[in-house]
GROMACS .gro file of C-alpha atoms in nm:
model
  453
    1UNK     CA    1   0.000   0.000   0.000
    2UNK     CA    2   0.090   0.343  -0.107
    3UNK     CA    3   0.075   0.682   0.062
    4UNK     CA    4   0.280   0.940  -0.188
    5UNK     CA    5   0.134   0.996  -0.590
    6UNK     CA    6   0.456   0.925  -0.738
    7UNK     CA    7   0.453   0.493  -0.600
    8UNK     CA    8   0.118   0.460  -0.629
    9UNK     CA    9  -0.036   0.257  -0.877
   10UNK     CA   10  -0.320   0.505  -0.955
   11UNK     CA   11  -0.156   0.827  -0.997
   12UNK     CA   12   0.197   0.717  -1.032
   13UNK     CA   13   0.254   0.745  -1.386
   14UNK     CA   14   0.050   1.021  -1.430
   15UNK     CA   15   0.269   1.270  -1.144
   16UNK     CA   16   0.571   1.075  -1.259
   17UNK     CA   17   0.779   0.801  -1.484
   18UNK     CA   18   0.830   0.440  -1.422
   19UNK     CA   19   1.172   0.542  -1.538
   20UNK     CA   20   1.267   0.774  -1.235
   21UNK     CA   21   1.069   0.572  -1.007
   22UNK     CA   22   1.355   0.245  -1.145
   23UNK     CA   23   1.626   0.534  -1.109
   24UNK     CA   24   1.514   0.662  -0.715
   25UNK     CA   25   1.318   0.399  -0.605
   26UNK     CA   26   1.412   0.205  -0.343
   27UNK     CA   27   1.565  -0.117  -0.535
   28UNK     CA   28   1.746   0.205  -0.723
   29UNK     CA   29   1.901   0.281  -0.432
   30UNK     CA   30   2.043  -0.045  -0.263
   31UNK     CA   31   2.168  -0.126  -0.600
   32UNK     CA   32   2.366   0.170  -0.602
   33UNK     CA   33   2.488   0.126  -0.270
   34UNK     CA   34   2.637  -0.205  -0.372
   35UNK     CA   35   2.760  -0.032  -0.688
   36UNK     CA   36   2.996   0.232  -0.470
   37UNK     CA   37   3.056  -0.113  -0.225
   38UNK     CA   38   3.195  -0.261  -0.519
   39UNK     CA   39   3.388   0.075  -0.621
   40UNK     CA   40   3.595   0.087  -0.305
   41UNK     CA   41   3.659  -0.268  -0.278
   42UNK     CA   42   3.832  -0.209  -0.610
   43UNK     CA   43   4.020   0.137  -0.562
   44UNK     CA   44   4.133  -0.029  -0.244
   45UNK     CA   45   4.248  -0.283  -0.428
   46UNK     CA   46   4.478  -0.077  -0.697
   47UNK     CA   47   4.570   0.108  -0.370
   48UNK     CA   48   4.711  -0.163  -0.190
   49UNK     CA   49   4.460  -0.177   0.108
   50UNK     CA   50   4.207  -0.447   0.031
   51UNK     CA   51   4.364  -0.785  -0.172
   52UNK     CA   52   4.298  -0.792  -0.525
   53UNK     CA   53   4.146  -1.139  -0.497
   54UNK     CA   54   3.899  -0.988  -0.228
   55UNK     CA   55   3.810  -0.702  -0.432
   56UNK     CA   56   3.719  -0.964  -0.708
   57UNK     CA   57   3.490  -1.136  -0.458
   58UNK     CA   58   3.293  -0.850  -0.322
   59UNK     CA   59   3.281  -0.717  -0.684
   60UNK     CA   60   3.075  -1.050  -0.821
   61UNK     CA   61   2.892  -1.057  -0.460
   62UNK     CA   62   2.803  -0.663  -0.525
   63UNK     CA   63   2.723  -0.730  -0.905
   64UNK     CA   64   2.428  -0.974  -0.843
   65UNK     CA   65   2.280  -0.751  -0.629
   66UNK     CA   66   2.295  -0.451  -0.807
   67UNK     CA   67   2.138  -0.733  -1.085
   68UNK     CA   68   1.844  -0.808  -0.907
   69UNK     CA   69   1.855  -0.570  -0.561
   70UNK     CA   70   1.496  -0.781  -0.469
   71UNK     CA   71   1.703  -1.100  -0.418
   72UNK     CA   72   1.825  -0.957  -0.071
   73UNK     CA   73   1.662  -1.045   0.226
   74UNK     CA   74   1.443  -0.711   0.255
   75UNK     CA   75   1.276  -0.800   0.531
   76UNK     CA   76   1.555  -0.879   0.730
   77UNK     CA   77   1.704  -0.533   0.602
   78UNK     CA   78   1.403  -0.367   0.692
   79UNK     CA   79   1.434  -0.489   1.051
   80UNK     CA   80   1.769  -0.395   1.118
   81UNK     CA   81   1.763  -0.062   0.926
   82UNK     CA   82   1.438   0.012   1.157
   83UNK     CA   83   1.735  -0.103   1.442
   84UNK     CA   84   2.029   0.058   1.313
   85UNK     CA   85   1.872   0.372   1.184
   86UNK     CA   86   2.024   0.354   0.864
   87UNK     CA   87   2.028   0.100   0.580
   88UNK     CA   88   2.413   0.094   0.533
   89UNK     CA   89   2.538  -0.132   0.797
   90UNK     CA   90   2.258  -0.398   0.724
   91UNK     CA   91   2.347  -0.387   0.391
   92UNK     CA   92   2.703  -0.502   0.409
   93UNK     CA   93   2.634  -0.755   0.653
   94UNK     CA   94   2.474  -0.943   0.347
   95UNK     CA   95   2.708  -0.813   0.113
   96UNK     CA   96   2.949  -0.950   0.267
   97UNK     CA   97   2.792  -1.288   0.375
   98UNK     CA   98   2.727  -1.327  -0.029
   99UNK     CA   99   3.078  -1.249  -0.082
  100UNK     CA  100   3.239  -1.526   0.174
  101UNK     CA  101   3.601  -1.506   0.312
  102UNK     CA  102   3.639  -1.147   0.103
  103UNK     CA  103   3.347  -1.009   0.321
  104UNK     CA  104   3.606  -0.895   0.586
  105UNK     CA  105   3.720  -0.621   0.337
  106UNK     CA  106   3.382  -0.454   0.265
  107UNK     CA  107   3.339  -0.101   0.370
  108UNK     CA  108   3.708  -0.101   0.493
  109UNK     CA  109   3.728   0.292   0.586
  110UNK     CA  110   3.413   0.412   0.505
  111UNK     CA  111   3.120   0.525   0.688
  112UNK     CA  112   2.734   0.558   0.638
  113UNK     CA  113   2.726   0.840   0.460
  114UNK     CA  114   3.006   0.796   0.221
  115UNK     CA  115   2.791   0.536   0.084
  116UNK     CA  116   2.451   0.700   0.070
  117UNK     CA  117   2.594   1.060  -0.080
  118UNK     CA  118   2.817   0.859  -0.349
  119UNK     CA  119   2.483   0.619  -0.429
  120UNK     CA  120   2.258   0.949  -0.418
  121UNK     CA  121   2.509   1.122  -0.675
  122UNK     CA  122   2.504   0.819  -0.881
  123UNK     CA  123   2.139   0.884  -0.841
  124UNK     CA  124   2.126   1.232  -0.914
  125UNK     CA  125   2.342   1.130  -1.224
  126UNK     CA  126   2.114   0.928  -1.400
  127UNK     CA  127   1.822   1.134  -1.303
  128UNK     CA  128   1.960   1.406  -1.487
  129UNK     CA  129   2.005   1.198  -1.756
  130UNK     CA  130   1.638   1.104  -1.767
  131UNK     CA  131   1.518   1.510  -1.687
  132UNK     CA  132   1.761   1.617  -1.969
  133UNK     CA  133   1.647   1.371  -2.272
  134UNK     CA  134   1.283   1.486  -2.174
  135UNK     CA  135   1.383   1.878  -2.181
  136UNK     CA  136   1.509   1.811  -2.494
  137UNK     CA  137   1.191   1.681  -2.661
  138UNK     CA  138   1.002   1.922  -2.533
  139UNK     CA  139   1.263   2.225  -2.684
  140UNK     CA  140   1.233   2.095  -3.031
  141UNK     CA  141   0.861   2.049  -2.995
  142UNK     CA  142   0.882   2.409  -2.917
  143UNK     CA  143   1.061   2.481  -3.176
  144UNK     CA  144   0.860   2.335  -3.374
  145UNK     CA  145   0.554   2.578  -3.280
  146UNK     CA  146   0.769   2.872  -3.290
  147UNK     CA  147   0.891   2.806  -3.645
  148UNK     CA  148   0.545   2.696  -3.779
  149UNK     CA  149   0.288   2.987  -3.613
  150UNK     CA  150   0.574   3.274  -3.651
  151UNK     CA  151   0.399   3.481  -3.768
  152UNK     CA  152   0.068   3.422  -3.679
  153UNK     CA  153  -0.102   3.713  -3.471
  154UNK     CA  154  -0.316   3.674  -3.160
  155UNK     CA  155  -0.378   3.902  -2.882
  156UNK     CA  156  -0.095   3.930  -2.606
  157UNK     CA  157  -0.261   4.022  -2.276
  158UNK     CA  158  -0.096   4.163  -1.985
  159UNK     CA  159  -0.362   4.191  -1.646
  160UNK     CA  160  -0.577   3.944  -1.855
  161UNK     CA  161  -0.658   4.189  -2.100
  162UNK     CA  162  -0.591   4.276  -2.427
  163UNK     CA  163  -0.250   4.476  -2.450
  164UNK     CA  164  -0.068   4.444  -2.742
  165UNK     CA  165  -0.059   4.219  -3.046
  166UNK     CA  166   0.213   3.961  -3.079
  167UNK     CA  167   0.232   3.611  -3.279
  168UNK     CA  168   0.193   3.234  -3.118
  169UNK     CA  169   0.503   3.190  -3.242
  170UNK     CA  170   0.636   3.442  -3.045
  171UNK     CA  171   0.429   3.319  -2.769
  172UNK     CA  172   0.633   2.990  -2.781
  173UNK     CA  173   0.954   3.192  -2.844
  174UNK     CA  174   0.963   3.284  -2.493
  175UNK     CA  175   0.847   2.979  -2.342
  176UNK     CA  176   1.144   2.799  -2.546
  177UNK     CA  177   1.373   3.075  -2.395
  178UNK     CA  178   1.337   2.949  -2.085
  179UNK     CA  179   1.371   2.584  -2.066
  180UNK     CA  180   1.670   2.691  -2.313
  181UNK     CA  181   1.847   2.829  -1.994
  182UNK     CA  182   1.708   2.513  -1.820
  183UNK     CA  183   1.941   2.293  -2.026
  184UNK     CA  184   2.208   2.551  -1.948
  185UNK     CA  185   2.197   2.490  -1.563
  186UNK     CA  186   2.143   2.143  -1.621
  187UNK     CA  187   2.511   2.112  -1.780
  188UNK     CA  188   2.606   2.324  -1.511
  189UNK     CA  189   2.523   2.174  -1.208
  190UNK     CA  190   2.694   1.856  -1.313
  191UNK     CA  191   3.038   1.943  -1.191
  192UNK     CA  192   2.949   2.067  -0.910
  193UNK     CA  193   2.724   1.816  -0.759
  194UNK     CA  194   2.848   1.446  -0.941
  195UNK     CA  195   3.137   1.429  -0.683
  196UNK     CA  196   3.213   1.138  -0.481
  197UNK     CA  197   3.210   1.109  -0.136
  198UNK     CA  198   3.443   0.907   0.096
  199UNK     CA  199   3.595   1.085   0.426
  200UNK     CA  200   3.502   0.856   0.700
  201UNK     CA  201   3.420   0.916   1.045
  202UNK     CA  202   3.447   1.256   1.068
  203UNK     CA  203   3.531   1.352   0.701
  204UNK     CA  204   3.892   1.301   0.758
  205UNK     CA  205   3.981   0.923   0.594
  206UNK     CA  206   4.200   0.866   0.935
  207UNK     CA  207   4.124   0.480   0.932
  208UNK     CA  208   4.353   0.477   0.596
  209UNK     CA  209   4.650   0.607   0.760
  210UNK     CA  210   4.855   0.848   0.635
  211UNK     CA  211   4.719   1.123   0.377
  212UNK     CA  212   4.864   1.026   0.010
  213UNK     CA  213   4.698   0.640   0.052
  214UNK     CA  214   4.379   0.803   0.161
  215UNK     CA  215   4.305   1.071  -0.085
  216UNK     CA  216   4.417   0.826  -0.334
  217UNK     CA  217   4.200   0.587  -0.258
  218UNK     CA  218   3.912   0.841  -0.294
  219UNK     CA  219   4.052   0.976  -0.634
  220UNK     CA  220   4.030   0.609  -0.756
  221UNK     CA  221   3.699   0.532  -0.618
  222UNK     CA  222   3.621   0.846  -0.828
  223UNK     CA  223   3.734   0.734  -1.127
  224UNK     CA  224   3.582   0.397  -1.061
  225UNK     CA  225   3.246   0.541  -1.077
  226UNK     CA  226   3.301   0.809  -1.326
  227UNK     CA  227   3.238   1.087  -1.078
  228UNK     CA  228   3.443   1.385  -0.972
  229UNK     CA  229   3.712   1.386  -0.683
  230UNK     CA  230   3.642   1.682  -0.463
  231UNK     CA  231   3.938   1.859  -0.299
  232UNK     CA  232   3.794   1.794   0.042
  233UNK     CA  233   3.548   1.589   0.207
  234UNK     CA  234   3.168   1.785   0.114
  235UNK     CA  235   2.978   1.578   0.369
  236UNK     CA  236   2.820   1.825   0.582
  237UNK     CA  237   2.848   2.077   0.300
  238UNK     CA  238   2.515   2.016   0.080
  239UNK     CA  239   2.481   2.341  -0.134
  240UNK     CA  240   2.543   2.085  -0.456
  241UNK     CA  241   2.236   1.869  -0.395
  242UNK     CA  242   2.047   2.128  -0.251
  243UNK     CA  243   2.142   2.350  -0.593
  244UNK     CA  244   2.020   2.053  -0.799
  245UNK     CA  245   1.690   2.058  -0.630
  246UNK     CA  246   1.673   2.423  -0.688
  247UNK     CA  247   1.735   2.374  -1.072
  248UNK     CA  248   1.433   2.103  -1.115
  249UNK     CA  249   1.224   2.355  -0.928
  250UNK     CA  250   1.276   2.637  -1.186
  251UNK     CA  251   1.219   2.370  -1.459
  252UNK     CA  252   0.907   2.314  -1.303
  253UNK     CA  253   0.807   2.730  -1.247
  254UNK     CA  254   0.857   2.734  -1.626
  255UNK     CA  255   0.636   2.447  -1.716
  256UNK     CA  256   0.398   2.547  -1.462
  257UNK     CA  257   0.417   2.894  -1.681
  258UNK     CA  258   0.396   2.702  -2.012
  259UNK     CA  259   0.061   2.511  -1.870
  260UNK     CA  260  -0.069   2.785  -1.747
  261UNK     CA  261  -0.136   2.997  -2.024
  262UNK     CA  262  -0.195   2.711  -2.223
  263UNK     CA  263  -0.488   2.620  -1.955
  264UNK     CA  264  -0.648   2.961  -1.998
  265UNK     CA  265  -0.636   2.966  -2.399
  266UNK     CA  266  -0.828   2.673  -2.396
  267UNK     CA  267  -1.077   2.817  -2.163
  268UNK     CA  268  -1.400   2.802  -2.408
  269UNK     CA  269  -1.420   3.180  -2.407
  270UNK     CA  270  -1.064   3.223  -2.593
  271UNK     CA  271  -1.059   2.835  -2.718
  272UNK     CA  272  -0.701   2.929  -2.892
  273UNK     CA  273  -0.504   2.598  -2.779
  274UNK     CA  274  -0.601   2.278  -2.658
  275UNK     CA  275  -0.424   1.944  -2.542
  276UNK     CA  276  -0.389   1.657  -2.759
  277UNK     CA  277  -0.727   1.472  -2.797
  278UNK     CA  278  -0.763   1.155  -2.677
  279UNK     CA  279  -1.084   0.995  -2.650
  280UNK     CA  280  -1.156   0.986  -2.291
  281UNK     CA  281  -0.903   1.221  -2.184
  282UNK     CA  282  -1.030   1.480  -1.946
  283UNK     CA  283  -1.384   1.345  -1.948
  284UNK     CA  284  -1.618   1.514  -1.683
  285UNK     CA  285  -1.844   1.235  -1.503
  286UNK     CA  286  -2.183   1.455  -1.530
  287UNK     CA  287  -2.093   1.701  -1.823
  288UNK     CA  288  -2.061   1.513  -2.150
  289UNK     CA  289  -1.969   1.837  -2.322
  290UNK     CA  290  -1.610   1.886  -2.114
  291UNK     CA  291  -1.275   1.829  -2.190
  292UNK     CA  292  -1.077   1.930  -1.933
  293UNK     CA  293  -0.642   2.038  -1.957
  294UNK     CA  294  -0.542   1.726  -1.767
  295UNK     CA  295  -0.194   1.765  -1.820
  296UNK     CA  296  -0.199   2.110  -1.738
  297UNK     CA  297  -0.317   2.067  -1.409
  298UNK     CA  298  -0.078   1.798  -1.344
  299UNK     CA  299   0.195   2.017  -1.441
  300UNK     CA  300   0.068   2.302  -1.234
  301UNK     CA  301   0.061   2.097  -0.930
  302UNK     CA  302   0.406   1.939  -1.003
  303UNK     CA  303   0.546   2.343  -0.990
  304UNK     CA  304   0.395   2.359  -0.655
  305UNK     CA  305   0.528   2.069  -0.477
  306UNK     CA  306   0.866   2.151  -0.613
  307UNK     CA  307   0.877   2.472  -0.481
  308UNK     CA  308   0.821   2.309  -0.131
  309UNK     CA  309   1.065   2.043  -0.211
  310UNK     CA  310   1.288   2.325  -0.298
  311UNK     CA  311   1.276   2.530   0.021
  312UNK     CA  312   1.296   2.196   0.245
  313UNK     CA  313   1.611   2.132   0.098
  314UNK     CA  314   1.789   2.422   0.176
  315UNK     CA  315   1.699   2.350   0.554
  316UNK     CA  316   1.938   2.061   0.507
  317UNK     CA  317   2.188   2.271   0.402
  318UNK     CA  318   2.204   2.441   0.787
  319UNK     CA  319   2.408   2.124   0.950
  320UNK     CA  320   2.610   2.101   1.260
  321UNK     CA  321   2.971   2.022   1.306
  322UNK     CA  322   3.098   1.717   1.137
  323UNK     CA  323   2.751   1.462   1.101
  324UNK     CA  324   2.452   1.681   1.068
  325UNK     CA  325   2.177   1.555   1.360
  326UNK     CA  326   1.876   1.568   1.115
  327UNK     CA  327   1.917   1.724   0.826
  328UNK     CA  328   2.040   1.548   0.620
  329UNK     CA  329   1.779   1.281   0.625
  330UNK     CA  330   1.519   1.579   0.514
  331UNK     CA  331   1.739   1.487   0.185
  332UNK     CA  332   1.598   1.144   0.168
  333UNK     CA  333   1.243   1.265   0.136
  334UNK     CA  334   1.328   1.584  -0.088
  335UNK     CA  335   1.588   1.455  -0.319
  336UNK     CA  336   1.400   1.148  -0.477
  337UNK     CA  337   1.033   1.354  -0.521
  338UNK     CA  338   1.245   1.634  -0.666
  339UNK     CA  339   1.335   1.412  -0.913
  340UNK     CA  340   1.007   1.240  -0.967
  341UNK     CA  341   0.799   1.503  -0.982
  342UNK     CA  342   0.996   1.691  -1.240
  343UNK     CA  343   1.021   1.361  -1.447
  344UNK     CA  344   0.610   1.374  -1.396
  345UNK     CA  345   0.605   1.729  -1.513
  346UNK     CA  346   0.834   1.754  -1.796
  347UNK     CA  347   0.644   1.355  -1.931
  348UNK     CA  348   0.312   1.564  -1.964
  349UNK     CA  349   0.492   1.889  -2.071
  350UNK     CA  350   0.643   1.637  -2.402
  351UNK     CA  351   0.317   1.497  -2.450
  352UNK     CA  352   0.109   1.819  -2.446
  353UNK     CA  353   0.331   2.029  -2.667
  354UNK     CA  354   0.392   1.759  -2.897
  355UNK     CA  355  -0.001   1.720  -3.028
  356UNK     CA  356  -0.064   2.081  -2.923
  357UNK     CA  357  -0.393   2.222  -3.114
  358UNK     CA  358  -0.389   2.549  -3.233
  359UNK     CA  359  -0.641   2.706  -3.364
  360UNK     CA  360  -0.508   3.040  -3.556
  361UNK     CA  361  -0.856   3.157  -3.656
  362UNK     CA  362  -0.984   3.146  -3.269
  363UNK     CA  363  -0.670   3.361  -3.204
  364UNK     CA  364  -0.748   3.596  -3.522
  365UNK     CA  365  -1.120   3.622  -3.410
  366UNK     CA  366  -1.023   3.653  -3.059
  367UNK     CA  367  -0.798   3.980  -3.228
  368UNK     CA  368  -1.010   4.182  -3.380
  369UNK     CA  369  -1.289   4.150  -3.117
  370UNK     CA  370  -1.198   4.472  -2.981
  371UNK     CA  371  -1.269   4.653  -3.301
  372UNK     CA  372  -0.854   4.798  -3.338
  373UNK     CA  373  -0.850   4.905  -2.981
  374UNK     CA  374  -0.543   4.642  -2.924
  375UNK     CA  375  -0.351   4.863  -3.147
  376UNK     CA  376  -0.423   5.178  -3.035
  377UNK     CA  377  -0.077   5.217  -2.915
  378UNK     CA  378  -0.018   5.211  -3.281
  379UNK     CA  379  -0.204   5.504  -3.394
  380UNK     CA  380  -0.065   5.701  -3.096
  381UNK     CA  381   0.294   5.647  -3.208
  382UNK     CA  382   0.149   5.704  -3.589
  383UNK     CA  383   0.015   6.048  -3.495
  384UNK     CA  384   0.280   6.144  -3.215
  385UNK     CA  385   0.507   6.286  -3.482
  386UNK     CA  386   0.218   6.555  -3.590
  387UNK     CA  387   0.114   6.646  -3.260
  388UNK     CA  388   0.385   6.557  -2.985
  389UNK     CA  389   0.351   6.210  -2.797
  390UNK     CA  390   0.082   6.374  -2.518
  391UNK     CA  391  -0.126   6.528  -2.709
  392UNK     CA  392  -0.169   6.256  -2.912
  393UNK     CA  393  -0.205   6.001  -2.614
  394UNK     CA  394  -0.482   6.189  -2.497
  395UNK     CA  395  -0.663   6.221  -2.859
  396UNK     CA  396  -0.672   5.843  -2.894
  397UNK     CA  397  -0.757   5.760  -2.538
  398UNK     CA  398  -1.067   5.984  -2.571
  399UNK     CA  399  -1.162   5.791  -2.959
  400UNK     CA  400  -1.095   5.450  -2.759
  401UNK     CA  401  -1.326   5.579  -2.464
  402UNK     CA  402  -1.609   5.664  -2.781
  403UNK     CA  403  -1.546   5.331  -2.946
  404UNK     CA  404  -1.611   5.173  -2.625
  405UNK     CA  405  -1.886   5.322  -2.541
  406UNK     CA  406  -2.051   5.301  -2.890
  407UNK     CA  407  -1.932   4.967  -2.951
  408UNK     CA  408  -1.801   5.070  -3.281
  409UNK     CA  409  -1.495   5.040  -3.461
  410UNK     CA  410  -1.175   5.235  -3.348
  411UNK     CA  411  -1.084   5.368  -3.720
  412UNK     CA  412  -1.435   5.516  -3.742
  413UNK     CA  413  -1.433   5.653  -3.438
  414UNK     CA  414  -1.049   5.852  -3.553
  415UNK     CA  415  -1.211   5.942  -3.906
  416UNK     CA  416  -1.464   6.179  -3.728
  417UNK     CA  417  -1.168   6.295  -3.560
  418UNK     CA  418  -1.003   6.607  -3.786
  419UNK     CA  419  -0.680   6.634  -3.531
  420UNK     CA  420  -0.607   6.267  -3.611
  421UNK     CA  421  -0.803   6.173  -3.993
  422UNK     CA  422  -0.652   6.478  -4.113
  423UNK     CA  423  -0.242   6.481  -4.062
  424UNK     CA  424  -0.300   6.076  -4.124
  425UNK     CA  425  -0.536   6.010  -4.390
  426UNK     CA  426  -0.752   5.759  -4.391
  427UNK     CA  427  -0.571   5.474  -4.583
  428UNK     CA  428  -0.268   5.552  -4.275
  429UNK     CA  429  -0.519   5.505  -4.043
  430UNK     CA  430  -0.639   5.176  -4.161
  431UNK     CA  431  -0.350   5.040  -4.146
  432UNK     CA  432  -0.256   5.188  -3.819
  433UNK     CA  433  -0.526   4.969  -3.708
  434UNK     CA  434  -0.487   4.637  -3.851
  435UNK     CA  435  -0.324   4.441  -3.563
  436UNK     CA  436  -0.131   4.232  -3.808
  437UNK     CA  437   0.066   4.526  -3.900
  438UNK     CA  438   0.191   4.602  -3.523
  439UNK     CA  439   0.376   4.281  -3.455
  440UNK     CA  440   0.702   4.482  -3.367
  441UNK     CA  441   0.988   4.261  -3.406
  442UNK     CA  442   0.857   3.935  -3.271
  443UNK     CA  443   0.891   3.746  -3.566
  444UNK     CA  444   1.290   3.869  -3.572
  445UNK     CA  445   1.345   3.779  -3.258
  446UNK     CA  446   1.147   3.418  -3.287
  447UNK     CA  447   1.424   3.375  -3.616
  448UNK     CA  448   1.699   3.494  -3.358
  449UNK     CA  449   1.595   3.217  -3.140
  450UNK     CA  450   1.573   2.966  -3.356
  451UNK     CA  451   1.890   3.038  -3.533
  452UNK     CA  452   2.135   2.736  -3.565
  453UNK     CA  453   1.891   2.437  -3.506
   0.00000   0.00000   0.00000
């Protein structure tokens, strides 16, 4: 039985992915305990400290686990984790009971938490993996919609009104722009936070002896497991996997952005976008007529837990002395629904975009429903020249006021006006007020953007 979205068999593949749940799961992480195990038996080994033969031994003992992590005794590990307060020490017992006579040299030097940080970065490492092939779909479905509705106008609202025209290609410009940057940090954060960990006791590898055996024992276990070797122990300094946390969270404040507006442009007064149809999908159980922005909402609600996940990982940044007393099992809970949630998110982010409907007439209709008031700014700037930029601020404001209030066209409105119809003209004025003519340079920039892929 389940408590949390992302293991439940209900809701689990809808908040996140069976591949992140295989990558953080549980299974994920005793096999990756086994796999850093296995690592140190064999640095040791090059090293000098643990017999080659040994190394060998724990190696094939480690490898079947890592295999098939269900073929340990869980319940048995269960019990003395719930005992030991940790699932380290349990874990080696039957690592080493698997690997026979060689089981004296497992975990020679290390401590709890050399483990679990090195199996959590191995973690982190293929969960960026997973978050970063994901991100990538998504930017070239993006892409795509940039390229394709360029120059397509709609209405761009600021206040959730009309403001200005711009294009949905534009629209999904900006969007792009940001998960762009995404993939930036995402590159980024690697060498800072895929370091090993191995100090011992108190961070200082004194059960190795002298210095030069010690720190080359960790420099081997990094390059063992492919990771980096930090200059000092980083135990009780968390700022990397508390960064990493920070970066899924701002993926998932600009999907949350990205499902947002899409949410509200297929509310069935603007009906400009809509999610992929599916028969079934979003289904009300009373009204036959709805279709409701599933993934949307899931995305929305993905941004929110992350931003909690986000701010209770920085509390495990505060630690004390040389073994934090309780933060750094906040971690354990933060760290793994970090990562699955964002996996959720970005899943139905890649499925949305890519079978996104648009519907460039609704957004054309949607346009001109304010009669050339959107572009108002337009005729200002068009007539500012003539009259100075106030004076013809307020002689537009007062035709918008009239149009409103007469629920008539802007451009007839300014024809009866002789301080604006006359230094214009009328064929100036009509095209002052097409909105397709006042798109600025949002098509240039969406070309700027897209420029090299």
């Amino acid at each position: 039985m389940t408590i949390g979205v992302l293991s439940s068999t209900l809701f689990g593949d809808m908040f996140g992915t069976a591949a992140m749940r295989a990558a953080f799961g549980e299974l994920g992480l005793l096999a990756r305990c086994a796999e850093v195990e296995a690592a140190l038996a064999r640095a040791q080994a090059r090293v000098g400290i643990v017999p080659a033969a040994a190394a060998a031994a724990i190696s094939q003992a480690a490898a079947a686990i890592i295999e098939q992590p269900a073929s340990l005794d869980r319940a048995r590990l269960k019990r003395e984790t719930e005992t030991v307060g940790y699932p380290i020490l349990p874990l080696v017992r039957q690592l080493a009971e698997r690997a026979g006579e060689a089981g004296r040299w497992v975990h020679w030097g290390a401590t709890t938490q050399d483990i679990m940080d090195t199996a959590a970065v191995l973690q982190i490492r293929a969960g960026l993996a997973l978050i970063e092939q994901d991100l990538t779909a998504a930017r070239g479905h993006l892409a795509e919609l940039a390229r394709k509705y360029r120059d397509t106008p709609m209405a761009g609202r600021t206040h959730l009104q009309h403001a200005l025209p711009v294009t949905f290609g534009y629209k999904a410009a900006v969007w792009l722009y940001a998960l762009d940057r995404h993939a930036d940090r995402l590159r980024e954060v690697r060498p800072r936070v895929l370091l090993v960990q191995f100090g011992g006791a108190a961070g200082t590898l004194a059960s190795l002896g002298d210095g030069e055996r010690s720190l080359k024992t960790r420099a081997e276990l990094a390059r063992e497991l492919g990771l980096g070797d930090p200059p000092i122990t980083w135990h009780v300094v968390r700022d990397g996997i508390a960064e990493t946390v920070q970066v899924l969270a701002l993926l998932a404040g600009s999907l949350g952005k990205i499902a947002f507006d899409i949410m509200l442009m297929s509310a069935t007064e603007f009906g400009e976008a809509a999610e992929p149809f599916i028969e079934g999908r979003g289904s009300s159980s009373t009204m036959p007529q709805k279709r409701n922005p599933i993934s949307c909402e899931l995305i929305l609600a993905a941004a929110k837990v992350l931003r909690q996940q986000a701010g209770l990982v920085l509390d495990a940044v505060v630690t004390d002395f040389e073994r934090a007393t309780g933060p750094w099992h906040v971690e354990w809970v933060a760290l793994p629904e970090a990562f699955g949630f964002a996996a959720g998110a970005l899943h139905q982010a890649r499925f949305m975009l890519g079978g996104l409907i648009v519907d460039p007439g609704r957004m054309a209709k949607n346009l001109a429903m304010t009669h050339g008031l959107i572009v108002a700014e337009a005729v200002m700037m068009g007539l500012a020249p003539h009259t100075g930029r106030n004076e013809a601020h307020d002689l537009v404001y007062d035709a918008c006021r009239v149009a409103i209030e007469t629920d008539r066209p802007l451009l007839d409105v300014l024809l009866e006006i002789p301080a604006v119809a006359d230094p214009l003209g009328p064929e100036k004025l009509a095209s002052l007020t097409d909105p397709a003519n006042y798109l600025g340079a949002a098509p240039a920039m969406v070309d700027r953007l897209l420029a090299g892929r």
